[in-house]
DNA sequence: GTATCTGCAAAACATTTGCAATTCT
DNA sequence: AGAATTGCAAATGTTTTGCAGATAC
């Protein structure tokens, strides 16, 4: 999903479009890197010299509450974020540590064990070696 | 998988079966709770009064290197562990916070996007409300 | 007796909180 | 001016590291 006017988009989701919030959302939407708080802070602190990490934390928390971003816990030591909240999987390369998106077949299958459970969200994490790293070696 | 003799099992995987390691593995294997380091420490420090969290951390790290346990990053704030390293999914109840296992159909499907990628591990995390909590409400 | 393992204390990191200053309308 | 937002500094919580003492073979 491509959002042309981030300010309007935030408003439409009940978030006041402050300068910082707009910039953070634009960055999150425009990158494929599933950045950490630190990544976002470093990427934007040149452009917004007064930016603080607290604001990045606050802003991401707001985005998640309003469901325009999601947390990706693919690694124990780093919390990553994604502006794409639709169903898709994530692949983490154990060599270059990049995180790739992949399509997921939405077939409802397998979980007999979950009879009577209400599923609200699904996350799919794969780990391995990516195409680039395999060719390089 | 049920292990009768944990000492032998650890040896077979290249781990010296110290008292602490045996107890920690027995606990991990015997619980369905996918415990955190804190859970394990609290559960065993009665029985092993001198136990330290450092030892729990060290031991789990060893188990993971030797692939007799795995990390479950289903929640950002707590690293959980599981002695079952086979393919299965985890469901986290957003109400009672319990983590349930579920069977996964091993059908190889969907990931055209991952052509040329080598997949070494898969994790599947579902979030929602469990049967118990639905009935209770 | 030498290697390894354990566990304390301190260090390192990530995240949260309290609060004062700033910004927006 | 009033309400919300930002950002600093301190607090919290978790995991790692350094090292000395204990344990095992």
Short mmCIF file of N, CA and C in Angstrom, two decimals, chain A residues 71 73-76 79 81 91 94 100-105 107 109-132 134, chain B residues 71 73-76 79 81 91 94 100-105 107 109-132 134:
data_model
loop_
_atom_site.label_atom_id
_atom_site.label_comp_id
_atom_site.label_asym_id
_atom_site.label_seq_id
_atom_site.Cartn_x
_atom_site.Cartn_y
_atom_site.Cartn_z
N UNK A 71 4.87 -4.73 15.11
CA UNK A 71 6.15 -5.15 15.67
C UNK A 71 6.54 -6.49 15.06
N UNK A 73 9.07 -9.49 15.93
CA UNK A 73 9.99 -10.03 16.95
C UNK A 73 10.78 -11.19 16.38
N UNK A 74 11.29 -10.99 15.18
CA UNK A 74 11.99 -12.10 14.53
C UNK A 74 13.33 -12.39 15.19
N UNK A 75 13.84 -11.46 15.92
CA UNK A 75 15.10 -11.68 16.63
C UNK A 75 14.95 -11.27 18.08
N UNK A 76 15.60 -12.01 18.98
CA UNK A 76 15.43 -11.77 20.41
C UNK A 76 15.99 -10.43 20.84
N UNK A 79 13.97 -5.31 18.39
CA UNK A 79 12.58 -5.16 18.03
C UNK A 79 12.52 -4.36 16.75
N UNK A 81 10.22 -2.97 13.21
CA UNK A 81 8.90 -2.43 12.92
C UNK A 81 8.62 -2.46 11.43
N UNK A 91 11.48 -13.39 6.41
CA UNK A 91 12.62 -14.30 6.35
C UNK A 91 13.85 -13.55 6.84
N UNK A 94 20.56 -15.53 8.16
CA UNK A 94 21.46 -15.71 9.30
C UNK A 94 22.87 -15.25 8.96
N UNK A 100 13.67 -10.17 4.93
CA UNK A 100 12.91 -10.08 3.69
C UNK A 100 11.44 -10.38 3.96
N UNK A 101 10.57 -9.77 3.17
CA UNK A 101 9.16 -10.12 3.20
C UNK A 101 8.90 -11.28 2.25
N UNK A 102 7.90 -12.08 2.55
CA UNK A 102 7.44 -13.02 1.53
C UNK A 102 5.92 -13.20 1.61
N UNK A 103 5.36 -13.59 0.49
CA UNK A 103 3.93 -13.79 0.38
C UNK A 103 3.52 -15.02 1.17
N UNK A 104 2.35 -14.97 1.74
CA UNK A 104 1.84 -16.14 2.42
C UNK A 104 0.50 -16.53 1.81
N UNK A 105 0.38 -17.80 1.56
CA UNK A 105 -0.87 -18.35 1.06
C UNK A 105 -1.87 -18.34 2.22
N UNK A 107 -4.52 -19.73 2.78
CA UNK A 107 -5.29 -20.93 3.05
C UNK A 107 -5.44 -21.19 4.56
N UNK A 109 -5.70 -23.58 7.31
CA UNK A 109 -5.37 -24.99 7.35
C UNK A 109 -5.13 -25.47 8.78
N UNK A 110 -4.63 -26.55 8.85
CA UNK A 110 -3.87 -27.25 9.88
C UNK A 110 -4.24 -27.20 11.36
N UNK A 111 -4.75 -26.10 11.88
CA UNK A 111 -4.76 -26.02 13.35
C UNK A 111 -5.98 -26.63 14.04
N UNK A 112 -6.08 -27.94 13.94
CA UNK A 112 -7.12 -28.62 14.71
C UNK A 112 -6.95 -28.34 16.20
N UNK A 113 -5.69 -28.25 16.59
CA UNK A 113 -5.39 -28.02 18.00
C UNK A 113 -6.01 -26.71 18.48
N UNK A 114 -6.32 -25.82 17.55
CA UNK A 114 -6.80 -24.50 17.96
C UNK A 114 -8.31 -24.36 17.82
N UNK A 115 -9.02 -25.46 17.77
CA UNK A 115 -10.48 -25.44 17.80
C UNK A 115 -10.97 -24.61 18.98
N UNK A 116 -11.81 -23.64 18.69
CA UNK A 116 -12.35 -22.84 19.77
C UNK A 116 -11.49 -21.64 20.15
N UNK A 117 -10.33 -21.53 19.53
CA UNK A 117 -9.46 -20.38 19.77
C UNK A 117 -9.78 -19.29 18.76
N UNK A 118 -9.72 -18.05 19.20
CA UNK A 118 -9.93 -16.93 18.26
C UNK A 118 -8.58 -16.36 17.86
N UNK A 119 -8.26 -16.47 16.58
CA UNK A 119 -6.95 -16.02 16.09
C UNK A 119 -7.09 -14.60 15.57
N UNK A 120 -6.33 -13.69 16.13
CA UNK A 120 -6.41 -12.28 15.72
C UNK A 120 -5.26 -11.87 14.83
N UNK A 121 -4.13 -12.53 14.99
CA UNK A 121 -2.96 -12.14 14.21
C UNK A 121 -2.06 -13.34 14.00
N UNK A 122 -1.40 -13.35 12.84
CA UNK A 122 -0.48 -14.44 12.55
C UNK A 122 0.87 -13.85 12.16
N UNK A 123 1.93 -14.46 12.64
CA UNK A 123 3.27 -14.06 12.23
C UNK A 123 4.00 -15.31 11.78
N UNK A 124 4.74 -15.17 10.72
CA UNK A 124 5.46 -16.31 10.19
C UNK A 124 6.92 -15.90 10.00
N UNK A 125 7.81 -16.55 10.72
CA UNK A 125 9.22 -16.20 10.63
C UNK A 125 10.01 -17.39 10.12
N UNK A 126 10.75 -17.16 9.05
CA UNK A 126 11.64 -18.20 8.54
C UNK A 126 13.08 -17.70 8.72
N UNK A 127 13.97 -18.66 8.92
CA UNK A 127 15.39 -18.32 9.10
C UNK A 127 16.21 -19.17 8.15
N UNK A 128 17.27 -18.60 7.62
CA UNK A 128 18.12 -19.37 6.72
C UNK A 128 19.14 -18.49 6.04
N UNK A 129 19.49 -18.89 4.80
CA UNK A 129 20.48 -18.13 4.03
C UNK A 129 19.81 -17.58 2.78
N UNK A 130 19.95 -16.30 2.56
CA UNK A 130 19.25 -15.68 1.43
C UNK A 130 20.00 -15.93 0.12
N UNK A 131 19.32 -15.66 -0.96
CA UNK A 131 19.84 -15.88 -2.30
C UNK A 131 21.20 -15.22 -2.50
N UNK A 132 21.26 -13.96 -2.15
CA UNK A 132 22.51 -13.20 -2.28
C UNK A 132 23.67 -13.88 -1.58
N UNK A 134 23.99 -16.96 -0.60
CA UNK A 134 24.29 -18.28 -1.16
C UNK A 134 25.18 -18.13 -2.40
N UNK B 71 14.71 -20.92 21.00
CA UNK B 71 14.19 -19.66 21.51
C UNK B 71 12.85 -19.37 20.86
N UNK B 73 10.48 -16.16 20.30
CA UNK B 73 10.39 -14.70 20.44
C UNK B 73 8.97 -14.24 20.19
N UNK B 74 8.03 -14.94 20.77
CA UNK B 74 6.63 -14.62 20.50
C UNK B 74 6.22 -13.30 21.13
N UNK B 75 6.95 -12.85 22.10
CA UNK B 75 6.66 -11.57 22.73
C UNK B 75 7.92 -10.73 22.80
N UNK B 76 7.77 -9.43 22.60
CA UNK B 76 8.95 -8.55 22.56
C UNK B 76 9.66 -8.46 23.90
N UNK B 79 11.89 -13.41 26.47
CA UNK B 79 12.46 -14.48 25.67
C UNK B 79 12.09 -15.79 26.33
N UNK B 81 11.70 -20.20 26.08
CA UNK B 81 12.48 -21.34 25.61
C UNK B 81 11.63 -22.59 25.53
N UNK B 91 0.81 -20.39 19.91
CA UNK B 91 -0.32 -19.47 20.00
C UNK B 91 -0.22 -18.74 21.33
N UNK B 94 -3.83 -13.38 24.28
CA UNK B 94 -3.64 -11.97 24.65
C UNK B 94 -4.32 -11.66 25.97
N UNK B 100 0.47 -21.62 23.88
CA UNK B 100 0.08 -22.98 23.54
C UNK B 100 0.85 -23.46 22.31
N UNK B 101 1.10 -24.74 22.24
CA UNK B 101 1.65 -25.33 21.03
C UNK B 101 0.53 -25.72 20.09
N UNK B 102 0.79 -25.71 18.81
CA UNK B 102 -0.16 -26.34 17.90
C UNK B 102 0.57 -27.02 16.75
N UNK B 103 -0.10 -28.01 16.19
CA UNK B 103 0.45 -28.79 15.09
C UNK B 103 0.50 -27.93 13.84
N UNK B 104 1.50 -28.14 13.05
CA UNK B 104 1.56 -27.44 11.78
C UNK B 104 1.65 -28.46 10.66
N UNK B 105 0.85 -28.24 9.66
CA UNK B 105 0.86 -29.07 8.48
C UNK B 105 2.13 -28.73 7.69
N UNK B 107 3.12 -29.14 4.85
CA UNK B 107 3.03 -28.88 3.42
C UNK B 107 3.98 -27.76 2.99
N UNK B 109 4.64 -24.93 0.79
CA UNK B 109 3.76 -24.16 -0.08
C UNK B 109 4.32 -22.78 -0.37
N UNK B 110 3.54 -22.02 -0.88
CA UNK B 110 3.45 -20.56 -0.95
C UNK B 110 4.67 -19.69 -1.27
N UNK B 111 5.88 -20.05 -0.84
CA UNK B 111 6.91 -19.01 -0.89
C UNK B 111 7.68 -18.91 -2.21
N UNK B 112 6.96 -18.49 -3.26
CA UNK B 112 7.64 -18.21 -4.53
C UNK B 112 8.70 -17.14 -4.33
N UNK B 113 8.35 -16.21 -3.44
CA UNK B 113 9.26 -15.10 -3.18
C UNK B 113 10.61 -15.59 -2.67
N UNK B 114 10.64 -16.80 -2.14
CA UNK B 114 11.86 -17.29 -1.51
C UNK B 114 12.63 -18.27 -2.39
N UNK B 115 12.37 -18.23 -3.69
CA UNK B 115 13.14 -19.01 -4.67
C UNK B 115 14.63 -18.74 -4.47
N UNK B 116 15.38 -19.80 -4.27
CA UNK B 116 16.82 -19.63 -4.14
C UNK B 116 17.27 -19.38 -2.72
N UNK B 117 16.31 -19.26 -1.81
CA UNK B 117 16.65 -19.08 -0.39
C UNK B 117 16.73 -20.44 0.27
N UNK B 118 17.65 -20.59 1.20
CA UNK B 118 17.73 -21.83 1.97
C UNK B 118 17.07 -21.63 3.33
N UNK B 119 15.97 -22.34 3.55
CA UNK B 119 15.23 -22.18 4.80
C UNK B 119 15.72 -23.21 5.81
N UNK B 120 16.19 -22.74 6.94
CA UNK B 120 16.71 -23.66 7.96
C UNK B 120 15.74 -23.85 9.11
N UNK B 121 14.91 -22.86 9.35
CA UNK B 121 14.00 -22.95 10.49
C UNK B 121 12.76 -22.13 10.23
N UNK B 122 11.64 -22.62 10.75
CA UNK B 122 10.38 -21.91 10.59
C UNK B 122 9.76 -21.69 11.95
N UNK B 123 9.22 -20.52 12.17
CA UNK B 123 8.48 -20.26 13.40
C UNK B 123 7.13 -19.67 13.01
N UNK B 124 6.12 -20.12 13.69
CA UNK B 124 4.78 -19.65 13.39
C UNK B 124 4.14 -19.18 14.68
N UNK B 125 3.82 -17.89 14.74
CA UNK B 125 3.23 -17.35 15.96
C UNK B 125 1.84 -16.83 15.66
N UNK B 126 0.88 -17.30 16.42
CA UNK B 126 -0.49 -16.78 16.30
C UNK B 126 -0.83 -16.08 17.61
N UNK B 127 -1.66 -15.06 17.49
CA UNK B 127 -2.08 -14.32 18.68
C UNK B 127 -3.60 -14.23 18.69
N UNK B 128 -4.18 -14.29 19.86
CA UNK B 128 -5.64 -14.19 19.93
C UNK B 128 -6.13 -14.50 21.33
N UNK B 129 -7.34 -15.08 21.38
CA UNK B 129 -7.94 -15.42 22.67
C UNK B 129 -8.13 -16.94 22.73
N UNK B 130 -7.66 -17.54 23.78
CA UNK B 130 -7.72 -19.01 23.87
C UNK B 130 -9.12 -19.48 24.29
N UNK B 131 -9.33 -20.75 24.11
CA UNK B 131 -10.61 -21.38 24.40
C UNK B 131 -11.08 -21.06 25.84
N UNK B 132 -10.20 -21.29 26.77
CA UNK B 132 -10.52 -21.02 28.18
C UNK B 132 -11.00 -19.60 28.41
N UNK B 134 -12.19 -17.46 26.26
CA UNK B 134 -13.44 -17.18 25.56
C UNK B 134 -14.64 -17.67 26.38
#
